[in-house]
PDB file of C-alpha atoms and ligand atoms in Angstrom:
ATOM      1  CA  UNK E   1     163.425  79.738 114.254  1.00 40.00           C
ATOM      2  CA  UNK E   2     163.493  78.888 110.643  1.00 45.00           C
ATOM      3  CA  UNK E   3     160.226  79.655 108.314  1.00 47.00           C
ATOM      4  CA  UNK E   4     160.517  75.994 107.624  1.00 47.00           C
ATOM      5  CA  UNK E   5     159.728  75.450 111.327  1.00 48.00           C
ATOM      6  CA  UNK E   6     157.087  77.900 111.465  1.00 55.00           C
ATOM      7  CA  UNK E   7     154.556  76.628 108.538  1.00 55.00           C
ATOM      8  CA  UNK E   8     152.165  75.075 109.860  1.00 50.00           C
ATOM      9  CA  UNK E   9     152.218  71.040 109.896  1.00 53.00           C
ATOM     10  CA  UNK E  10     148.735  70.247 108.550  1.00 46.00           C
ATOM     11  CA  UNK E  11     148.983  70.199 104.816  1.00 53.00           C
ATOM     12  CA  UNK E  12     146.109  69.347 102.210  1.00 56.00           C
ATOM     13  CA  UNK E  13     145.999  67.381  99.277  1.00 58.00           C
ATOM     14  CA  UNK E  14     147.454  68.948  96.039  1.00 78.00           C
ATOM     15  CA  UNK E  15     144.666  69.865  92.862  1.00 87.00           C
ATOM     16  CA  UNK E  16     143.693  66.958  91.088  1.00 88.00           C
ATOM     17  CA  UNK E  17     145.093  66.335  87.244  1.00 87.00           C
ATOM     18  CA  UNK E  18     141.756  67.475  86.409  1.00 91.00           C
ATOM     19  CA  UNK E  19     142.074  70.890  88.111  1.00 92.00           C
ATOM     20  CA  UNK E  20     145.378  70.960  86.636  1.00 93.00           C
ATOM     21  CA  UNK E  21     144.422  71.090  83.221  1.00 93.00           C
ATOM     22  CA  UNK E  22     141.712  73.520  84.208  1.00 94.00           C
ATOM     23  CA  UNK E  23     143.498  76.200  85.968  1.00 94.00           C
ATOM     24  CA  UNK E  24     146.334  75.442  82.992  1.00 94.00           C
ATOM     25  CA  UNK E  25     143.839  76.847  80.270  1.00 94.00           C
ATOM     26  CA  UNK E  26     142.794  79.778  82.227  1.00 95.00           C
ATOM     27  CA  UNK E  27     146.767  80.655  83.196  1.00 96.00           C
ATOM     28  CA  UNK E  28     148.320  79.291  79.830  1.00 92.00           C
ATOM     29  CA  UNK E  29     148.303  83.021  78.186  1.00 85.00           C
ATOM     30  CA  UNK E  30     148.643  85.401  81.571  1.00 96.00           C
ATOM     31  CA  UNK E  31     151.176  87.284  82.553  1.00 97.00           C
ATOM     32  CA  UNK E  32     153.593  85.781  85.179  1.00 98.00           C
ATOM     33  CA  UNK E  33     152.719  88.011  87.869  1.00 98.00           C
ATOM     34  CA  UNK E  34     148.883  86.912  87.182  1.00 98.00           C
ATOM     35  CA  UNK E  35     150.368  83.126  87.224  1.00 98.00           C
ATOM     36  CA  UNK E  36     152.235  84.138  90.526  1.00 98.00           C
ATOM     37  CA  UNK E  37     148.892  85.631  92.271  1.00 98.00           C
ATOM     38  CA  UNK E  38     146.914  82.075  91.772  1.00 97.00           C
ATOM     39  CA  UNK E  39     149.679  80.625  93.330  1.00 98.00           C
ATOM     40  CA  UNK E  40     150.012  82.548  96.420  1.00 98.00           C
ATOM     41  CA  UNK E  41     145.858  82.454  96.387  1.00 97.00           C
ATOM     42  CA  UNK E  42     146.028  78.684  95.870  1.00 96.00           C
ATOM     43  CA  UNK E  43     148.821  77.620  97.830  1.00 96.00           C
ATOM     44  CA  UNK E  44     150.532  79.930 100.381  1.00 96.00           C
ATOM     45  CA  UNK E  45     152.167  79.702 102.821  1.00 96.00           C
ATOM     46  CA  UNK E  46     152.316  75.925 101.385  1.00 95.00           C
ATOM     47  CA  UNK E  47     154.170  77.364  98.512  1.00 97.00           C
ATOM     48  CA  UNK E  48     157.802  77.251  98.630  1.00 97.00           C
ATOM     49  CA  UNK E  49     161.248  78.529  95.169  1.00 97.00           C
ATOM     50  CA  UNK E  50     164.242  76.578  94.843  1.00 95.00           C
ATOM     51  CA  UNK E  51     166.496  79.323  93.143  1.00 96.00           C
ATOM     52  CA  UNK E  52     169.908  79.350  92.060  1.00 95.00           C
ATOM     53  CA  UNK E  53     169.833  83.370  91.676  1.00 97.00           C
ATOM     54  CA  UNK E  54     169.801  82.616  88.256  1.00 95.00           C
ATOM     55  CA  UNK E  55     168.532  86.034  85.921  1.00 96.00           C
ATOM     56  CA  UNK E  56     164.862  84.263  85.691  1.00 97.00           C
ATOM     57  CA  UNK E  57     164.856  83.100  89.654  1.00 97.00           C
ATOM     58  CA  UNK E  58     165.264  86.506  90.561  1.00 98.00           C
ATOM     59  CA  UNK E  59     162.734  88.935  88.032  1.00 98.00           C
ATOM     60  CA  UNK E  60     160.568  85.996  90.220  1.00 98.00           C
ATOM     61  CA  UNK E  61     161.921  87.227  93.334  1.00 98.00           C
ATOM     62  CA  UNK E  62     161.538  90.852  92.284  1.00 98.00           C
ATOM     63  CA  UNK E  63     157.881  90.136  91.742  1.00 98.00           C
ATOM     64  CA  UNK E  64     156.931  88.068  94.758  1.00 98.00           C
ATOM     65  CA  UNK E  65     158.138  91.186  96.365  1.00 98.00           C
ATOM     66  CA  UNK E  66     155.578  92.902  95.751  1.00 98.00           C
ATOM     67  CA  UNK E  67     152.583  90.464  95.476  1.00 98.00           C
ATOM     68  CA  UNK E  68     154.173  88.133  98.429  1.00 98.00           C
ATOM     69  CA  UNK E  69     157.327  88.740 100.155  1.00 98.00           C
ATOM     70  CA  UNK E  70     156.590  85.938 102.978  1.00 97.00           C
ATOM     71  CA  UNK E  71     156.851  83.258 100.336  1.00 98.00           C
ATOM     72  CA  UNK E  72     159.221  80.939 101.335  1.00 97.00           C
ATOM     73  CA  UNK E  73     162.681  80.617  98.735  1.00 98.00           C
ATOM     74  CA  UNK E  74     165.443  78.362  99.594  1.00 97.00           C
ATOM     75  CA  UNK E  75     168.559  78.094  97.687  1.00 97.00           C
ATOM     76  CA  UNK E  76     170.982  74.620  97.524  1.00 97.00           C
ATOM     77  CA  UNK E  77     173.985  75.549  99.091  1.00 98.00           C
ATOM     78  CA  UNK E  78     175.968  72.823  97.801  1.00 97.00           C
ATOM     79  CA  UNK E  79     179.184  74.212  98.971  1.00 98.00           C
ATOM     80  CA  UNK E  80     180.460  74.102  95.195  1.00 97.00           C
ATOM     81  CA  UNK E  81     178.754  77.742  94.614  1.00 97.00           C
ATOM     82  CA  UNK E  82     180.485  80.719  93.177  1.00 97.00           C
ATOM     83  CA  UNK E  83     181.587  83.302  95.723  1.00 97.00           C
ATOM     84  CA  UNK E  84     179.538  85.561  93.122  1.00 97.00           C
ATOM     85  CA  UNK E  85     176.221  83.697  93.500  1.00 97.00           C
ATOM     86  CA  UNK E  86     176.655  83.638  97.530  1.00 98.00           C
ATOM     87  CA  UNK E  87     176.995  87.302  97.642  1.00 98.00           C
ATOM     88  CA  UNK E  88     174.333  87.888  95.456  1.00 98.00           C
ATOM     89  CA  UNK E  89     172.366  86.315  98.005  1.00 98.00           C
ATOM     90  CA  UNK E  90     172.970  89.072 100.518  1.00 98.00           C
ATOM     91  CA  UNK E  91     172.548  91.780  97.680  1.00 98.00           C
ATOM     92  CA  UNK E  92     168.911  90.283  97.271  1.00 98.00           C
ATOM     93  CA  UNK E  93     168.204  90.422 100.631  1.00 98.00           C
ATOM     94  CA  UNK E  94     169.412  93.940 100.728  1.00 98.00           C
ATOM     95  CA  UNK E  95     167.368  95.049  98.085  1.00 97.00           C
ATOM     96  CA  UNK E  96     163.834  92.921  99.107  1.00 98.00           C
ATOM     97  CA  UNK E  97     164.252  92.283 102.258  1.00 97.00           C
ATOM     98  CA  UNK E  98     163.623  88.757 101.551  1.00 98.00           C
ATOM     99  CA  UNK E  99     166.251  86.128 102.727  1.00 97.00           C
ATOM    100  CA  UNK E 100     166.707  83.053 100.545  1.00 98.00           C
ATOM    101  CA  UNK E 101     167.203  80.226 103.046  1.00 98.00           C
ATOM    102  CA  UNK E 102     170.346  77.799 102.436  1.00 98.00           C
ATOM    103  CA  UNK E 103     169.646  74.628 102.297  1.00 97.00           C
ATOM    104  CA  UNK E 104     172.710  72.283 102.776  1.00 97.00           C
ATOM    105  CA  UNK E 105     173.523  68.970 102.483  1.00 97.00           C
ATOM    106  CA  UNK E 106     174.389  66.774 105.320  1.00 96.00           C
ATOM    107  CA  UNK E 107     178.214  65.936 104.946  1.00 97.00           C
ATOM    108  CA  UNK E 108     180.195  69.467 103.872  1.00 97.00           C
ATOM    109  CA  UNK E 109     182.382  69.594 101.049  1.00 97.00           C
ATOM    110  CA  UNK E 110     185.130  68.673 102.954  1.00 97.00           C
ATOM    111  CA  UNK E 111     183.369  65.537 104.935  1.00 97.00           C
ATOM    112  CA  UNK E 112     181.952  64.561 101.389  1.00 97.00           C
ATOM    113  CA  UNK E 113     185.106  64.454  99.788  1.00 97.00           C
ATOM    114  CA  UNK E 114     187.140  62.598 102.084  1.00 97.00           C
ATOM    115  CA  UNK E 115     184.245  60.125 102.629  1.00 96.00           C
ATOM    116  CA  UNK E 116     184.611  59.499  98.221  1.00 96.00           C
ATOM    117  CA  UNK E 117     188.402  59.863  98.304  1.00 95.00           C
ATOM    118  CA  UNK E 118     187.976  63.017  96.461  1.00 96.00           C
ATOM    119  CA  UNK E 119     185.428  65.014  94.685  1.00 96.00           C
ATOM    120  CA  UNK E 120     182.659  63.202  92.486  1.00 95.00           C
ATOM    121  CA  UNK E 121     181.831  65.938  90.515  1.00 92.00           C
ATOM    122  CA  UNK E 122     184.601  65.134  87.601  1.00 91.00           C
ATOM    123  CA  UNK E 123     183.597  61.672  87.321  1.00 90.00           C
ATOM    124  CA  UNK E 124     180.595  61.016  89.010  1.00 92.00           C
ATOM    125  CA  UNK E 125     177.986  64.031  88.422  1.00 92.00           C
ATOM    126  CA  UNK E 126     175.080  62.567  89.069  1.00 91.00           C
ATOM    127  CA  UNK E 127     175.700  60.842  92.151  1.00 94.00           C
ATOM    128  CA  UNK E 128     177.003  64.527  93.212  1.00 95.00           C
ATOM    129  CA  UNK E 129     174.000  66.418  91.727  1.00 94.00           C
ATOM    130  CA  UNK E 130     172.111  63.796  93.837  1.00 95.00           C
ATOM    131  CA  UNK E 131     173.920  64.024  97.160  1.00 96.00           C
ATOM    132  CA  UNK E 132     174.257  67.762  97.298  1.00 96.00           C
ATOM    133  CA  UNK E 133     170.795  69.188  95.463  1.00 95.00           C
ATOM    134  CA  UNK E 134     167.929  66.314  95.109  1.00 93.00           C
ATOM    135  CA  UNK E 135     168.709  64.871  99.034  1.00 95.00           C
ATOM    136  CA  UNK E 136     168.501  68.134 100.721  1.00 96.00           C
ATOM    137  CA  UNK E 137     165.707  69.132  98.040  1.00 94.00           C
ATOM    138  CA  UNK E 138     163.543  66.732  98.605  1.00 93.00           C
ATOM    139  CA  UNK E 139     163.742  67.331 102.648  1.00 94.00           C
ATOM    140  CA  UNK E 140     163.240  70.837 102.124  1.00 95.00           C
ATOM    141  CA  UNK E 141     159.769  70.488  99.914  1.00 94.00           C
ATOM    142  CA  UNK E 142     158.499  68.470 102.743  1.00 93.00           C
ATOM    143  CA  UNK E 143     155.168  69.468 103.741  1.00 93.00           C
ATOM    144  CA  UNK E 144     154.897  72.202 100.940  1.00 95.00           C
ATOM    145  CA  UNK E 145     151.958  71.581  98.594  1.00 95.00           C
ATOM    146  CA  UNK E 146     153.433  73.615  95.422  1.00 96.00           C
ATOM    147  CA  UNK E 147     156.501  74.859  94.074  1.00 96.00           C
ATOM    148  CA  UNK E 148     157.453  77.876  91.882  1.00 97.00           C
ATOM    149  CA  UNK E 149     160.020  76.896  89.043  1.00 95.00           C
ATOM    150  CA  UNK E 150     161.740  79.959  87.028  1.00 94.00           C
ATOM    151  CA  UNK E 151     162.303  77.470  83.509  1.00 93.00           C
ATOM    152  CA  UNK E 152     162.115  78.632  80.204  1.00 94.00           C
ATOM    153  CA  UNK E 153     160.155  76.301  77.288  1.00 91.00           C
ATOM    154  CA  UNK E 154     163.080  77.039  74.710  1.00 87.00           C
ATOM    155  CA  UNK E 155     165.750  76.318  77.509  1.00 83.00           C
ATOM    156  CA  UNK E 156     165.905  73.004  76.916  1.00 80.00           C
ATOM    157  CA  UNK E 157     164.188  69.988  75.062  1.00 82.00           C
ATOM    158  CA  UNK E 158     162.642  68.563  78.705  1.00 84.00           C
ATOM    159  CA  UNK E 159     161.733  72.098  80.028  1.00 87.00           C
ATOM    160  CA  UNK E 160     159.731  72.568  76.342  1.00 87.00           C
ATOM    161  CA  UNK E 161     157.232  69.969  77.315  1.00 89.00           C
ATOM    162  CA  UNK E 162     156.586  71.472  80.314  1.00 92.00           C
ATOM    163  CA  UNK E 163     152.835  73.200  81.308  1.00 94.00           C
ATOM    164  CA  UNK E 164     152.399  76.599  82.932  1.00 96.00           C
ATOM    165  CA  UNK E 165     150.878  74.548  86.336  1.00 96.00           C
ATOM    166  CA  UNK E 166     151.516  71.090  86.267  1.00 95.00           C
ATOM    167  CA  UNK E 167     151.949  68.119  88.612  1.00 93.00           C
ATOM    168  CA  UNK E 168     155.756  67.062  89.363  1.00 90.00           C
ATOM    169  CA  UNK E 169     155.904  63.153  90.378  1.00 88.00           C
ATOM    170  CA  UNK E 170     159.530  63.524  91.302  1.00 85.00           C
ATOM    171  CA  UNK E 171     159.377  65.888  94.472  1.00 88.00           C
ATOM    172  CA  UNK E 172     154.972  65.247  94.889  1.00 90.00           C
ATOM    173  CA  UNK E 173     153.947  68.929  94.767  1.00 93.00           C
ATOM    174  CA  UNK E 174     152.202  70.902  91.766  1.00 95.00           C
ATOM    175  CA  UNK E 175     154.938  73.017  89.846  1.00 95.00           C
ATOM    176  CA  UNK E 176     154.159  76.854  89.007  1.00 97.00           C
ATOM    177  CA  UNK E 177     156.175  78.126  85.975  1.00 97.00           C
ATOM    178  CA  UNK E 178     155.366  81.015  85.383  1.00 98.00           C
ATOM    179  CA  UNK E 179     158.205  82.344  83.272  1.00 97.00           C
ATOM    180  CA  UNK E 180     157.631  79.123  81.039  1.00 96.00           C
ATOM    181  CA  UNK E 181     156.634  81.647  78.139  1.00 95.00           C
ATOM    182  CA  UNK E 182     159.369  83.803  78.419  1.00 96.00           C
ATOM    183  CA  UNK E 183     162.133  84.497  76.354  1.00 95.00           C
ATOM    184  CA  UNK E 184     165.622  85.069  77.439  1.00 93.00           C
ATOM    185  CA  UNK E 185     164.886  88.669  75.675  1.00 95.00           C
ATOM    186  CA  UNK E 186     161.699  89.276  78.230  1.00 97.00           C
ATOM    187  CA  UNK E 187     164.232  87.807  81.106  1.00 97.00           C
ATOM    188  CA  UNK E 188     167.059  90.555  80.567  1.00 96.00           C
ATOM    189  CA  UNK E 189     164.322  93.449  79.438  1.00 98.00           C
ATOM    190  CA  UNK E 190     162.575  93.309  83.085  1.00 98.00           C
ATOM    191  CA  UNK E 191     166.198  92.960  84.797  1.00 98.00           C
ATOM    192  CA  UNK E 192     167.137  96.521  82.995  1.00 97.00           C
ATOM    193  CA  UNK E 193     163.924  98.237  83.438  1.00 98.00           C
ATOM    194  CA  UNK E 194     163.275  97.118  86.969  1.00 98.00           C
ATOM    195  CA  UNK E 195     167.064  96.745  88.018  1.00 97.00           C
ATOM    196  CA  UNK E 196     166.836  93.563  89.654  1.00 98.00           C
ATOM    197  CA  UNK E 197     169.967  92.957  90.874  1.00 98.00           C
ATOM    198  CA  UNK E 198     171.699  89.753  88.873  1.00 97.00           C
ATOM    199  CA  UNK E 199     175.011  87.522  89.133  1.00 97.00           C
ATOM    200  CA  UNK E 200     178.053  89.688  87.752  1.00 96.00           C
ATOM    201  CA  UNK E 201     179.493  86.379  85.955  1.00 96.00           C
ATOM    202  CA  UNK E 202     176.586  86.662  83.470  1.00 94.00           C
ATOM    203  CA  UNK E 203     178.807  89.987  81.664  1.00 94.00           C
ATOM    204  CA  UNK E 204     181.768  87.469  82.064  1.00 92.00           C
ATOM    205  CA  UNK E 205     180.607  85.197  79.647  1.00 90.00           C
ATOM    206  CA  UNK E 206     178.694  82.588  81.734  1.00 91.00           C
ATOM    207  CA  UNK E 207     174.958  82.519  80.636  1.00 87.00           C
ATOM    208  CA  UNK E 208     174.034  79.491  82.949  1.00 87.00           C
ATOM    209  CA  UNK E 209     175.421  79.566  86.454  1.00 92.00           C
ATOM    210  CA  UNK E 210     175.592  76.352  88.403  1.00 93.00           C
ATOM    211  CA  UNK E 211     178.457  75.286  91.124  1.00 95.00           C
ATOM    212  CA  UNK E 212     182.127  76.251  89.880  1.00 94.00           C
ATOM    213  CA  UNK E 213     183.542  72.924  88.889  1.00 93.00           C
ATOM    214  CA  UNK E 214     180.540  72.317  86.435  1.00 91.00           C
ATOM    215  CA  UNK E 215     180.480  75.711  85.022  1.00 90.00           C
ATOM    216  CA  UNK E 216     182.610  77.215  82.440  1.00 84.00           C
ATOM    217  CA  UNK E 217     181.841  80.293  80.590  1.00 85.00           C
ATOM    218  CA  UNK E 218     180.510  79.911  76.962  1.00 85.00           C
ATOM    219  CA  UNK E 219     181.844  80.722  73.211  1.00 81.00           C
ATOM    220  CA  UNK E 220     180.540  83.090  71.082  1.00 79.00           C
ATOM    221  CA  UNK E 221     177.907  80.976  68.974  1.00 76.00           C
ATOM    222  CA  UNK E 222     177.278  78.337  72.098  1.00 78.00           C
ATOM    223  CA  UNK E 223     174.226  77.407  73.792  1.00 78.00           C
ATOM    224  CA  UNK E 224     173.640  79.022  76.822  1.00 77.00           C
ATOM    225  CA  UNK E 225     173.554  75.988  78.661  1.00 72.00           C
ATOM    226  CA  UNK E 226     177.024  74.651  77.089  1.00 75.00           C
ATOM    227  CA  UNK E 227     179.168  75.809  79.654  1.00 71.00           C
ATOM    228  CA  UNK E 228     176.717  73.437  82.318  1.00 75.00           C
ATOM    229  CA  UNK E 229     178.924  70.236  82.906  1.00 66.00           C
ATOM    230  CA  UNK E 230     180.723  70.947  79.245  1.00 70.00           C
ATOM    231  CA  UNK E 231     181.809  67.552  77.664  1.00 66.00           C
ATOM    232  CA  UNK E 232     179.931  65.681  79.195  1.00 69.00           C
ATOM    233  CA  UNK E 233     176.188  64.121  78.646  1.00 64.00           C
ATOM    234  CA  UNK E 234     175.124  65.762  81.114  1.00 65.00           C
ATOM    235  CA  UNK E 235     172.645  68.554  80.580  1.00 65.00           C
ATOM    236  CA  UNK E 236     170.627  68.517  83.847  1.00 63.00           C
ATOM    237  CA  UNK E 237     170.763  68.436  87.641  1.00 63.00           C
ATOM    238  CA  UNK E 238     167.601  66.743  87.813  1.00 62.00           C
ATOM    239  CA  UNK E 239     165.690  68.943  89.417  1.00 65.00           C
ATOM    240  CA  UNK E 240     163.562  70.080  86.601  1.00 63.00           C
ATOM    241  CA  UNK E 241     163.529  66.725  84.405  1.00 59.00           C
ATOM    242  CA  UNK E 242     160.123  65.480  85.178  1.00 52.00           C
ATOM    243  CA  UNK E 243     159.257  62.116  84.957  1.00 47.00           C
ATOM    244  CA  UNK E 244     156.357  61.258  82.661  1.00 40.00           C
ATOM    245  CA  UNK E 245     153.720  59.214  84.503  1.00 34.00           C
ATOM    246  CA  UNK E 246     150.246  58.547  83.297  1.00 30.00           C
ATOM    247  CA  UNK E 247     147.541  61.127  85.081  1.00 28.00           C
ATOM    248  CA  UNK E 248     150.707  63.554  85.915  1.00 26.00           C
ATOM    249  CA  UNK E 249     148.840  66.563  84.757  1.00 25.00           C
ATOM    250  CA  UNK E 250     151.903  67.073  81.994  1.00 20.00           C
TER     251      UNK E 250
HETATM  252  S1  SF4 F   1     176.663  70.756  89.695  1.00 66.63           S
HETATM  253 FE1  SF4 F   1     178.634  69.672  89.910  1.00 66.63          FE
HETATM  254  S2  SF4 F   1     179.484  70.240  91.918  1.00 66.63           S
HETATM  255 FE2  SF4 F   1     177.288  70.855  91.863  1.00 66.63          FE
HETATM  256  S3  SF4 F   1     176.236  69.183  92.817  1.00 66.63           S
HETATM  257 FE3  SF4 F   1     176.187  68.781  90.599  1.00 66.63          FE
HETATM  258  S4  SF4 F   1     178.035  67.558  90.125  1.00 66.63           S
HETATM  259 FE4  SF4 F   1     178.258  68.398  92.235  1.00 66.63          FE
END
């Protein structure tokens, strides 16, 4: 039986915009494991990660170990993953003890493609992006009253607007980002000093790691998110572009 299948089915209400802004001033300047704590407190075991074993996803891994192992983290298997970022998977759940769920979408790469008449990903990103993360996403959330995000403010212009604890319209559960403050300095510092295990493809030049065919690894001098869909507008898979509603607590 899945841990999706064991929560419980009676969920509350999430905080009001209100307590939003409140509990934002008292968690703006804490540390992320104090941010983490008041989430677990607040929401658990309604409180579910998306990661995509990215170097900030799993210092957030490493410290839900030890406040919270039994939160529940679920990874988008999109079937486009790097071998590298599957096996790092298992190396997590080696180390913690904590296996990150896969959450697939319906149609495999294989049914998906031949339904399209080839991959979408070159030409159609979005409607990929949309298929095989934000459908199987937004099933996944279901009943969950809060989410844990592992964005950066200086990642990119969208995630800079974003609030330690805010309300995310998109998927209707409050977001927890509690690495919002960090820098990618503070990210790599508590990967050496704790070693938290991260993707090898990050000392092969690839900063960002999505799925294969929109990755490529970056130039000395690039953003760290240039190698994410490169040369095209692109910048996003949607997941963590919020949109901006009136009372959203952002
Ligand atoms: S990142 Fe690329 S391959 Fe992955 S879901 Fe989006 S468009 Fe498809």
């Amino acid at each position: 039986m899945s841990i999706l299948s064991e929560r419980p089915e009676v969920v509350e209400p999430p905080l009001t915009p209100e307590q939003i802004a409140t509990v934002c001033s008292i968690l703006d300047q804490k540390s992320p494991q104090d941010i983490l704590r008041w989430a677990v407190a607040e929401f658990f075991p309604y409180l579910t990660m998306a990661t995509a074993f990215g170097p900030e996803g799993n210092c957030i891994i490493h410290m839900l170990a030890e406040i919270e192992p039994r939160v529940h983290i679920f990874n988008l298997e999109t079937g486009y993953q790097f071998k590298e970022t599957l096996e790092l998977r298992e190396r997590i759940k080696e180390r913690y003890g904590i296996a990150v769920e896969y959450v697939r979408p319906d149609m495999t790469v294989a049914e998906y493609e031949q339904e399209h008449g080839g991959p979408l990903h070159p030409h159609r990103p979005d409607q990929c992006c949309h298929n095989r993360k934000i459908v199987p996403l937004r099933r996944a959330v279901q009943g969950y009253r809060a989410w844990i995000s592992a964005i950066r403010k200086d990642q990119t212009a969208d995630r800079g607007q974003a609030s330690v604890v805010q309300w995310d319209p998109k998927f209707q559960l409050v977001k927890v980002n509690p690495l919002l403050y960090w820098t990618k300095s503070d990210v790599w510092k508590f990967i050496l000093d704790h070693d938290v295990p991260y993707n090898p493809l990050h000392d092969q030049g690839y900063p960002s790691i999505g799925c294969w065919p929109c990755t490529r690894a970056v130039q000395n001098g690039e953003d760290d998110r240039a190698g994410r869909w490169a040369g095209s507008m692109k910048k996003e898979c949607g997941l963590h572009v919020i949109e901006h509603q009136g009372g959203s607590g952002i």
